[in-house]
Short mmCIF file of C-alpha atoms in Angstrom, two decimals:
data_model
loop_
_atom_site.label_atom_id
_atom_site.label_comp_id
_atom_site.label_asym_id
_atom_site.label_seq_id
_atom_site.Cartn_x
_atom_site.Cartn_y
_atom_site.Cartn_z
CA UNK A 20 3.40 10.30 3.12
CA UNK A 21 -0.07 12.51 2.34
CA UNK A 22 -2.23 10.25 3.44
CA UNK A 23 -0.83 8.68 5.97
CA UNK A 24 1.66 11.25 8.33
CA UNK A 25 -1.47 12.13 9.53
CA UNK A 26 -2.62 7.66 10.65
CA UNK A 27 0.36 5.31 10.02
CA UNK A 28 2.49 4.77 13.55
CA UNK A 29 5.56 6.02 12.27
CA UNK A 30 5.68 9.48 12.02
CA UNK A 31 2.52 9.91 14.91
CA UNK A 32 5.60 8.52 17.12
CA UNK A 33 7.64 10.44 15.26
CA UNK A 34 6.07 13.72 15.84
CA UNK A 35 5.64 13.05 19.28
CA UNK A 36 8.49 12.94 19.40
CA UNK A 37 9.69 16.23 17.95
CA UNK A 38 7.09 17.67 20.29
CA UNK A 39 8.71 15.90 23.79
CA UNK A 40 11.96 16.94 23.02
CA UNK A 41 10.82 20.85 22.01
CA UNK A 42 8.28 21.07 25.00
CA UNK A 43 11.67 19.61 27.13
CA UNK A 44 13.03 22.69 26.46
CA UNK A 45 10.60 25.26 26.50
CA UNK A 46 7.65 23.91 28.37
CA UNK A 47 4.37 25.39 27.20
CA UNK A 48 5.58 27.99 25.30
CA UNK A 49 3.55 28.37 21.58
CA UNK A 50 5.61 31.59 20.41
CA UNK A 51 8.85 29.71 19.78
CA UNK A 52 10.31 30.07 16.10
CA UNK A 53 9.92 26.64 14.76
CA UNK A 54 12.11 25.35 10.75
CA UNK A 55 11.32 21.83 9.15
CA UNK A 56 14.37 21.73 6.72
CA UNK A 57 13.11 19.14 4.34
CA UNK A 58 9.21 19.42 4.76
CA UNK A 59 8.42 17.33 2.66
CA UNK A 60 3.89 16.89 2.22
CA UNK A 61 4.47 19.17 5.57
CA UNK A 62 3.18 16.53 7.72
CA UNK A 63 5.26 17.24 11.24
CA UNK A 64 4.29 20.84 10.43
CA UNK A 65 0.53 20.36 10.30
CA UNK A 66 0.31 18.77 13.83
CA UNK A 67 2.51 21.07 15.51
CA UNK A 68 -0.35 23.55 14.19
CA UNK A 69 -2.65 21.13 15.27
CA UNK A 70 -0.59 22.00 18.54
CA UNK A 71 -0.91 25.58 18.85
CA UNK A 72 2.41 26.43 17.55
CA UNK A 73 1.86 29.98 15.31
CA UNK A 74 5.40 30.75 14.30
CA UNK A 75 6.31 27.72 11.86
CA UNK A 76 8.52 27.35 8.92
CA UNK A 77 9.55 25.17 6.57
CA UNK A 78 11.62 24.08 3.11
CA UNK A 79 11.38 21.22 0.71
CA UNK A 80 13.41 20.48 -3.00
CA UNK A 81 9.84 18.62 -4.42
CA UNK A 82 7.99 20.78 -6.08
CA UNK A 83 4.43 18.18 -5.14
CA UNK A 84 5.29 17.82 -1.81
CA UNK A 85 5.81 22.17 -0.91
CA UNK A 86 2.06 21.99 -3.77
CA UNK A 87 1.04 19.11 -0.56
CA UNK A 88 1.93 21.80 2.43
CA UNK A 89 0.23 25.13 0.79
CA UNK A 90 -2.63 22.63 0.74
CA UNK A 91 -2.14 22.57 4.24
CA UNK A 92 -1.63 26.39 4.64
CA UNK A 93 1.90 26.18 5.59
CA UNK A 94 4.25 28.55 5.20
CA UNK A 95 6.91 26.88 3.00
CA UNK A 96 9.33 27.56 0.05
CA UNK A 97 10.81 25.08 -2.60
CA UNK A 98 14.81 24.83 -1.74
CA UNK A 99 17.41 22.02 -2.52
CA UNK A 100 19.17 22.04 0.99
CA UNK A 101 22.55 21.96 -0.90
CA UNK A 102 21.18 26.22 -1.56
CA UNK A 103 20.61 26.08 2.32
CA UNK A 104 23.78 28.95 2.54
CA UNK A 105 21.35 31.12 0.45
CA UNK A 106 17.99 30.61 1.98
CA UNK A 107 16.72 34.16 3.42
CA UNK A 108 19.93 34.70 5.83
CA UNK A 109 18.77 38.39 6.53
CA UNK A 110 15.12 36.87 7.91
CA UNK A 111 17.22 33.11 8.73
CA UNK A 112 19.97 33.37 10.46
CA UNK A 113 20.20 32.72 14.19
CA UNK A 114 16.06 33.69 14.16
CA UNK A 115 14.99 30.11 15.65
CA UNK A 116 14.10 28.62 18.53
CA UNK A 117 13.84 24.74 16.77
CA UNK A 118 15.13 23.70 13.75
CA UNK A 119 13.85 20.04 12.11
CA UNK A 120 15.77 18.09 9.81
CA UNK A 121 14.01 14.55 10.01
CA UNK A 122 15.05 11.87 7.88
CA UNK A 123 16.80 13.40 5.46
CA UNK A 124 20.50 13.59 6.41
CA UNK A 125 20.75 9.84 4.65
CA UNK A 126 20.90 11.53 1.32
CA UNK A 127 24.05 13.56 1.25
CA UNK A 128 27.05 12.50 1.51
CA UNK A 129 29.92 13.12 4.47
CA UNK A 130 31.58 16.77 2.60
CA UNK A 131 27.88 17.48 2.03
CA UNK A 132 26.61 16.98 5.24
CA UNK A 133 28.64 18.55 7.30
CA UNK A 134 28.28 21.31 5.65
CA UNK A 135 24.28 20.59 5.69
CA UNK A 136 24.81 20.79 10.08
CA UNK A 137 26.92 23.30 9.75
CA UNK A 138 23.94 25.79 8.03
CA UNK A 139 21.73 24.59 10.00
CA UNK A 140 22.75 25.15 13.03
CA UNK A 141 23.58 28.87 11.90
CA UNK A 142 19.52 29.19 11.86
CA UNK A 143 19.31 28.45 15.20
CA UNK A 144 19.71 30.81 18.38
CA UNK A 145 21.77 30.79 21.03
CA UNK A 146 19.51 28.30 23.72
CA UNK A 147 17.98 27.05 19.73
CA UNK A 148 17.78 22.65 19.84
CA UNK A 149 18.20 20.72 16.31
CA UNK A 150 16.17 17.58 16.20
CA UNK A 151 16.93 15.24 13.57
CA UNK A 152 16.16 11.30 12.69
CA UNK A 153 17.34 9.31 10.70
CA UNK A 154 17.80 5.91 8.92
CA UNK A 155 19.73 4.01 11.21
CA UNK A 156 22.18 0.53 10.77
CA UNK A 157 23.18 -1.09 7.54
CA UNK A 158 21.22 -4.46 9.17
CA UNK A 159 18.57 -2.91 8.07
CA UNK A 160 19.04 -1.64 4.35
CA UNK A 161 16.46 -3.24 1.97
CA UNK A 162 13.86 -2.28 -1.04
CA UNK A 163 12.40 1.11 0.61
CA UNK A 164 16.58 2.22 1.18
CA UNK A 165 16.44 1.86 -2.54
CA UNK A 166 12.54 3.55 -3.09
CA UNK A 167 12.93 6.39 -1.59
CA UNK A 168 16.84 6.92 -2.70
CA UNK A 169 18.49 6.78 1.20
CA UNK A 170 22.74 6.58 0.15
CA UNK A 171 23.39 5.89 4.03
CA UNK A 172 21.95 4.89 7.29
CA UNK A 173 23.45 5.78 10.59
CA UNK A 174 25.13 4.85 13.74
CA UNK A 175 25.68 7.30 16.49
CA UNK A 176 29.14 7.43 15.38
CA UNK A 177 28.71 8.81 12.67
CA UNK A 178 27.79 11.86 14.55
CA UNK A 179 30.57 11.64 16.40
CA UNK A 180 32.47 12.02 13.74
CA UNK A 181 31.20 14.36 11.38
CA UNK A 182 29.95 17.18 14.39
CA UNK A 183 33.31 18.85 14.86
CA UNK A 184 33.32 21.80 13.44
CA UNK A 185 29.50 22.24 12.25
CA UNK A 186 29.01 24.12 15.75
CA UNK A 187 26.27 21.76 17.16
CA UNK A 188 27.02 19.26 19.63
CA UNK A 189 24.64 15.79 20.43
CA UNK A 190 22.76 16.82 23.88
CA UNK A 191 19.92 14.04 23.24
CA UNK A 192 20.49 10.69 21.77
CA UNK A 193 18.66 7.20 20.94
CA UNK A 194 17.68 4.55 18.66
CA UNK A 195 13.93 3.21 18.49
CA UNK A 196 11.65 1.25 18.08
CA UNK A 197 13.56 -1.78 19.65
CA UNK A 198 11.22 -3.32 20.51
CA UNK A 199 9.57 -3.94 16.93
CA UNK A 200 13.45 -4.38 15.61
CA UNK A 201 13.30 -7.87 15.27
CA UNK A 202 10.33 -7.39 12.80
CA UNK A 203 11.38 -4.89 11.13
CA UNK A 204 15.01 -6.35 10.91
CA UNK A 205 12.71 -9.72 9.16
CA UNK A 206 11.37 -7.59 6.55
CA UNK A 207 14.59 -5.56 5.76
CA UNK A 208 16.47 -9.24 5.12
CA UNK A 209 13.70 -10.41 3.36
CA UNK A 210 14.04 -7.71 0.86
CA UNK A 211 17.39 -7.25 0.56
CA UNK A 212 17.79 -11.41 -0.28
CA UNK A 213 15.08 -10.91 -2.76
CA UNK A 214 17.04 -7.86 -4.38
CA UNK A 215 19.83 -9.93 -4.46
CA UNK A 216 18.08 -12.98 -6.42
CA UNK A 217 17.61 -10.89 -9.09
CA UNK A 218 14.52 -9.00 -7.78
CA UNK A 219 13.64 -4.79 -9.79
CA UNK A 220 13.87 -2.59 -6.47
CA UNK A 221 10.88 -0.60 -8.63
CA UNK A 222 8.88 -3.94 -8.23
CA UNK A 223 9.60 -3.75 -4.47
CA UNK A 224 9.20 -0.64 -3.64
CA UNK A 225 8.54 1.20 -0.07
CA UNK A 226 7.27 -0.69 3.01
CA UNK A 227 5.98 2.36 4.24
CA UNK A 228 1.95 1.74 3.84
CA UNK A 229 -0.95 1.10 6.53
CA UNK A 230 -1.39 -2.63 7.49
CA UNK A 231 -4.61 -2.11 8.22
CA UNK A 232 -6.39 -0.16 11.39
CA UNK A 233 -5.93 -2.23 14.35
CA UNK A 234 -2.27 -3.54 13.56
CA UNK A 235 -0.90 -0.09 12.88
CA UNK A 236 -2.66 0.73 16.58
CA UNK A 237 -0.99 -1.69 17.86
CA UNK A 238 2.51 -0.89 16.64
CA UNK A 239 1.67 2.72 17.87
CA UNK A 240 0.74 1.79 21.90
CA UNK A 241 3.69 -0.94 21.51
CA UNK A 242 6.36 1.77 20.68
CA UNK A 243 4.56 4.47 22.94
CA UNK A 244 4.46 2.01 25.69
CA UNK A 245 8.64 1.69 24.89
CA UNK A 246 9.20 5.37 24.89
CA UNK A 247 7.45 5.70 27.99
CA UNK A 248 9.36 3.39 29.84
CA UNK A 249 13.03 3.01 28.28
CA UNK A 250 13.58 6.71 26.78
CA UNK A 251 17.12 5.17 25.34
CA UNK A 252 17.35 1.90 24.00
CA UNK A 253 20.31 1.01 21.86
CA UNK A 254 19.29 -0.44 18.81
CA UNK A 255 16.76 0.25 16.14
CA UNK A 256 15.95 1.49 12.46
CA UNK A 257 15.61 4.79 13.15
CA UNK A 258 17.83 7.31 15.08
CA UNK A 259 16.64 10.55 16.83
CA UNK A 260 19.05 13.18 17.51
CA UNK A 261 18.62 16.60 19.58
CA UNK A 262 21.46 18.09 19.10
CA UNK A 263 22.05 22.43 20.50
CA UNK A 264 24.47 25.15 19.54
CA UNK A 265 28.25 24.61 21.36
CA UNK A 266 29.48 27.88 22.44
#
């Protein structure tokens, strides 16, 4: 992740999507407070820092991830998100304009997830945003999910069911990338077939890697074009959500 986050088309598109959601709500302001829950090696926070945002804070459950974040001079603490309730309550409850939690919900069951979303929502200001990207549709399940320890994939209806009572509601949602779905689906179905035929999961590994500079550029351009012409799509391997606090 540390090596790829600033180059790989998927991370670049995701980070730009988060930035677009922030700018739609807060315009050109760069003094807003942003909290990244499950920030990994700090790719998103580093990207936002380069965009001029100054009030950035994060947590992650990986000591290695936190170490990489600190190499980037980011303000990040080591924290298992199941313990978020006890994390700096005086300093973080109701204090953030934006909370981001990308590709983290897949590690939690329903009970744990509703509790986590509730805790994330508590940290938002009344007009704040909770932004979350999630892996989508079980048909895309493959060895990548095993490699990263993912427990589940989502559709929009899962959040319609889970969100009542958490204090947040969906403002915007879209699946992505529709244009690349056939390619991703073919790769993931091949992975699943190999696993069913007895291949070892550790031998398959994750499919997040640099595909080559020109291929990476083409994929990035294609998905960026999709975003420009189709802000919302009905299918894709990821589900991007923007949530707001309920009254």
